[in-house]
PDB file of C-alpha atoms in Angstrom:
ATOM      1  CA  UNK U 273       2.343 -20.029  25.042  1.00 84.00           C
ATOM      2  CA  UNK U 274      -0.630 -18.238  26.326  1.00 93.00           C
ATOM      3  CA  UNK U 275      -1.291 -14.270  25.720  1.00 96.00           C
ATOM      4  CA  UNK U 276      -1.672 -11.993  28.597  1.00 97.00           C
ATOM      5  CA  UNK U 277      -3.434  -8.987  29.118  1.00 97.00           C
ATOM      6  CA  UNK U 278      -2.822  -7.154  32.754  1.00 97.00           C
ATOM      7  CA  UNK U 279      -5.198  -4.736  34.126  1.00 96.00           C
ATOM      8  CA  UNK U 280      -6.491  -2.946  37.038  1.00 96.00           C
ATOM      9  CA  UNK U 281      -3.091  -0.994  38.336  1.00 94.00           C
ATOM     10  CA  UNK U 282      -3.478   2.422  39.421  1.00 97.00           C
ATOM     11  CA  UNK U 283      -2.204   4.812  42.179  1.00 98.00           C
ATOM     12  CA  UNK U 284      -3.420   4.336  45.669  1.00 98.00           C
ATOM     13  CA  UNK U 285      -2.174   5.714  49.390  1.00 98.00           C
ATOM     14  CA  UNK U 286      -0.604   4.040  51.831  1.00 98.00           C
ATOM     15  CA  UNK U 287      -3.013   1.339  53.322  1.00 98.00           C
ATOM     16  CA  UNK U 288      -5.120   1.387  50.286  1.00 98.00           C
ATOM     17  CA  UNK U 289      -5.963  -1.766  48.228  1.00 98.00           C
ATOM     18  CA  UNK U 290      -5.764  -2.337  44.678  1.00 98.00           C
ATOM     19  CA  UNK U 291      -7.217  -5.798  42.375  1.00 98.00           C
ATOM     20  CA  UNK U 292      -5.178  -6.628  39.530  1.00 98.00           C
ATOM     21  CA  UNK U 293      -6.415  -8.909  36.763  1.00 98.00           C
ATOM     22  CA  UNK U 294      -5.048 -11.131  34.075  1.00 98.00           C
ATOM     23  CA  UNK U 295      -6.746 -12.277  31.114  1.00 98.00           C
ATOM     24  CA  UNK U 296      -5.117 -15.269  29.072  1.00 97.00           C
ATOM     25  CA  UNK U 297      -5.762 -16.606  25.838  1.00 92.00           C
ATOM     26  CA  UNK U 298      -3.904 -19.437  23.065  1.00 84.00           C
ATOM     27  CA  UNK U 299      -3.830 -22.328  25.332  1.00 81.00           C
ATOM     28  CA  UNK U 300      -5.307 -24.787  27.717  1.00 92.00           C
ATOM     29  CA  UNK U 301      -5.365 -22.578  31.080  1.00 96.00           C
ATOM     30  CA  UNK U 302      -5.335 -25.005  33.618  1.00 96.00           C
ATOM     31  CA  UNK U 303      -2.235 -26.226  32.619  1.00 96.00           C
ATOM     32  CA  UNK U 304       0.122 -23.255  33.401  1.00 97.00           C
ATOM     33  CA  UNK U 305       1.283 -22.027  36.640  1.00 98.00           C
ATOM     34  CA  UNK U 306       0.431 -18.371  36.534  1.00 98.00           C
ATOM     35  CA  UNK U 307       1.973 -16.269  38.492  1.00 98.00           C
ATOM     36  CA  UNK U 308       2.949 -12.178  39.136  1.00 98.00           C
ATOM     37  CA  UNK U 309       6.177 -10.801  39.533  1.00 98.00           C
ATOM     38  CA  UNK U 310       7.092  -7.273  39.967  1.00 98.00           C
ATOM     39  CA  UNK U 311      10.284  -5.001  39.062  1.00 98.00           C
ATOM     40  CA  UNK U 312      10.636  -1.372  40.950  1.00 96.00           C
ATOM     41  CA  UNK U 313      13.217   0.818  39.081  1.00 91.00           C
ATOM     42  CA  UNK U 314      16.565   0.305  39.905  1.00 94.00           C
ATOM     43  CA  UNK U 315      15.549  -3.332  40.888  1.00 95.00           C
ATOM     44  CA  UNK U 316      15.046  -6.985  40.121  1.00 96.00           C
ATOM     45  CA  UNK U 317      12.667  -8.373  39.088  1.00 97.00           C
ATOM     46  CA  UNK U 318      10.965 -10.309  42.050  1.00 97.00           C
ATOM     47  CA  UNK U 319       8.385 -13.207  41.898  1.00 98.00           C
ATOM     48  CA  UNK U 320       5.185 -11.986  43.851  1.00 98.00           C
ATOM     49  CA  UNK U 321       2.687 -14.706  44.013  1.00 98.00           C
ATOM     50  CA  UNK U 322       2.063 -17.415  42.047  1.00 98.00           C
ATOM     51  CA  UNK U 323      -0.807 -20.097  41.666  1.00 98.00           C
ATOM     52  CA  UNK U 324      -0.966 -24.211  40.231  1.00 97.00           C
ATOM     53  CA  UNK U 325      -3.540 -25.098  38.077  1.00 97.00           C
ATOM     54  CA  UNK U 326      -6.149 -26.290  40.262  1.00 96.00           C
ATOM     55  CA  UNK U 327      -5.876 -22.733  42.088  1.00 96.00           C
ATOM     56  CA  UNK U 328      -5.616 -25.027  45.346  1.00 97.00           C
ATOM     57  CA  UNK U 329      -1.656 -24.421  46.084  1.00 97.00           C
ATOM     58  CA  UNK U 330      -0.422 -20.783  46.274  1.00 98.00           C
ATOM     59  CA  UNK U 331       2.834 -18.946  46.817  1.00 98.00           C
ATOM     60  CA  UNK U 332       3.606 -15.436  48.132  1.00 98.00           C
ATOM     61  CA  UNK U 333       6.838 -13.872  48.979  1.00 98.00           C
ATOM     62  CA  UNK U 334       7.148 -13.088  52.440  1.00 98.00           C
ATOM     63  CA  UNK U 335       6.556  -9.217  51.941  1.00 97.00           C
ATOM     64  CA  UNK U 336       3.420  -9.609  50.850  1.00 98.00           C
ATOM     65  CA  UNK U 337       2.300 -12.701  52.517  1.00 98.00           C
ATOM     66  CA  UNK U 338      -1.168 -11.913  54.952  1.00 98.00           C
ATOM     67  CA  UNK U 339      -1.430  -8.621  52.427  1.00 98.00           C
ATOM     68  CA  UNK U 340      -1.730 -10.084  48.703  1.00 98.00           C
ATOM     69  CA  UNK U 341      -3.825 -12.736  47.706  1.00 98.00           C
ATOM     70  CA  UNK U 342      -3.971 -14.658  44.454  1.00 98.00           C
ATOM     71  CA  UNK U 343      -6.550 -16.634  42.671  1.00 98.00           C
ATOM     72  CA  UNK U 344      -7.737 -18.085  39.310  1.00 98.00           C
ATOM     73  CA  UNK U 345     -10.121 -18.674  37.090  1.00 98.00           C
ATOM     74  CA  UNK U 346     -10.088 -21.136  35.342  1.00 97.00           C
ATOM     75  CA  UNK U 347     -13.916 -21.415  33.561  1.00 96.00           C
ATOM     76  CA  UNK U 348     -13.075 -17.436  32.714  1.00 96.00           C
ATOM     77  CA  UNK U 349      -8.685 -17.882  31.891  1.00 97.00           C
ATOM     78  CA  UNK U 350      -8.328 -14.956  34.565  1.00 98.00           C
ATOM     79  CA  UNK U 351      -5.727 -14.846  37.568  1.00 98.00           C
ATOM     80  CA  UNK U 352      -6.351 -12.266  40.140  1.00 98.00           C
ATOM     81  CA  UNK U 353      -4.029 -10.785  42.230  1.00 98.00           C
ATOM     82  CA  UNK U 354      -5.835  -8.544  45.609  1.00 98.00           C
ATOM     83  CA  UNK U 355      -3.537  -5.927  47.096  1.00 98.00           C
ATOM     84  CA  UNK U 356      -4.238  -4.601  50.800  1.00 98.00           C
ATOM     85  CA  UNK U 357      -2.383  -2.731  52.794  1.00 98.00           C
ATOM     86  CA  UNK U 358      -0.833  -1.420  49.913  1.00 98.00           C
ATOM     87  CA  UNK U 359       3.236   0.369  50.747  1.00 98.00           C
ATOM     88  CA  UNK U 360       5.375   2.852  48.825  1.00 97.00           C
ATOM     89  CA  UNK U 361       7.574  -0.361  48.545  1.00 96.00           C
ATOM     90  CA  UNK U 362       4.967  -2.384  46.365  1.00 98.00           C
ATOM     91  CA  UNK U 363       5.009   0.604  43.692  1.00 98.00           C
ATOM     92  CA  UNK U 364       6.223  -1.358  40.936  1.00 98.00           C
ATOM     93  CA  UNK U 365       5.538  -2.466  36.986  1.00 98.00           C
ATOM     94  CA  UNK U 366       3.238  -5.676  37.796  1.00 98.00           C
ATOM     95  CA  UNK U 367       3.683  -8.269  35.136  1.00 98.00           C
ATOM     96  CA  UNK U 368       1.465 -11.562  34.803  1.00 98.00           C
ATOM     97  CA  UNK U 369       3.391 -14.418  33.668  1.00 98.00           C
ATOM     98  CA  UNK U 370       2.679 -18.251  32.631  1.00 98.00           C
ATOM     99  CA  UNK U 371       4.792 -21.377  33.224  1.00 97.00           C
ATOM    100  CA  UNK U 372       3.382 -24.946  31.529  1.00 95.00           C
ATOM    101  CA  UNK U 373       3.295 -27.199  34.652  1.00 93.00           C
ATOM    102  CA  UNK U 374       5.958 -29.343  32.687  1.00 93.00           C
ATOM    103  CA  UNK U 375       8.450 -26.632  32.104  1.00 90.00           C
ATOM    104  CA  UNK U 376      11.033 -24.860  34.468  1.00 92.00           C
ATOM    105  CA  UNK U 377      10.371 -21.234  33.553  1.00 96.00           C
ATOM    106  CA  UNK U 378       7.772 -18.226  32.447  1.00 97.00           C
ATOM    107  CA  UNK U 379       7.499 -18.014  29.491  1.00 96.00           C
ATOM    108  CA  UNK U 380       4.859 -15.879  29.023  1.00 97.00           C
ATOM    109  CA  UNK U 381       4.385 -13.005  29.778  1.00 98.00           C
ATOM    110  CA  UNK U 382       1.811  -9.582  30.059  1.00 98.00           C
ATOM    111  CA  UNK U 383       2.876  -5.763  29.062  1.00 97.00           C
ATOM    112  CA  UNK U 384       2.996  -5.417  32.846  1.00 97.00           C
ATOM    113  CA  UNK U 385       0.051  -2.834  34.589  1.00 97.00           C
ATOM    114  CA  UNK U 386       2.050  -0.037  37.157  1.00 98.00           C
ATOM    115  CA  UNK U 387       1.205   0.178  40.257  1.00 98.00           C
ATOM    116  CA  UNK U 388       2.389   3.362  42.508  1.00 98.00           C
ATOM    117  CA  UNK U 389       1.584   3.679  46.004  1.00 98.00           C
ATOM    118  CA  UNK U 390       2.204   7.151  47.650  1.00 97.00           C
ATOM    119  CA  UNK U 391       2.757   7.799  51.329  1.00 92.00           C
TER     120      UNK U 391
END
């Protein structure tokens, strides 16, 4: 498993932008998936973004997607994740997470970083 250390949340207005980053430590980095999920009170947790190992294939949930962009890397174990555009609907705990490329789940995971977006 890797540790995780989350920073960079904050409070922002609507339309404002926001860079959180991930440290990582323990393991060999370019082997996990890393990824960021979210969870607003009274809600799910949701998958975000994530990013492979190479940094070349990314995912973002369609609420973010042309808003949030994530990247790695790899030389310094960091995983970014860039917030424009920012809603009162992305205030949220942000958590970092890490999945081994072999394995079906996180299992890793930061103290999460809040994020709170005011209109």
């Amino acid at each position: 498993q890797l540790s995780l250390v989350e920073s960079g949340g904050g409070s922002v207005q609507t339309g404002g932008s926001l860079r959180l980053s991930c440290a990582a430590s323990g393991r060999t980095f370019i082997n996990y998936v890393m990824a960021w999920f979210r969870q607003a009170p009274g809600r799910e947790r949701e998958l975000v973004a994530a990013i492979d190992g190479s940094g070349r294939n990314t995912h973002l949930t369609d609420s973010v997607k042309g808003r949030f962009t994530i990247q790695r890397n790899n030389a310094g174990n960091l995983v970014f994740l860039q917030m424009h555009s920012l809603k009162p609907d992305d205030t949220a705990i942000y958590y970092c997470a890490a999945r081994h490329r072999a394995g079906d789940e996180y299992t890793s995971w930061g103290q999460g970083t809040q994020v709170t977006v005011s209109s």
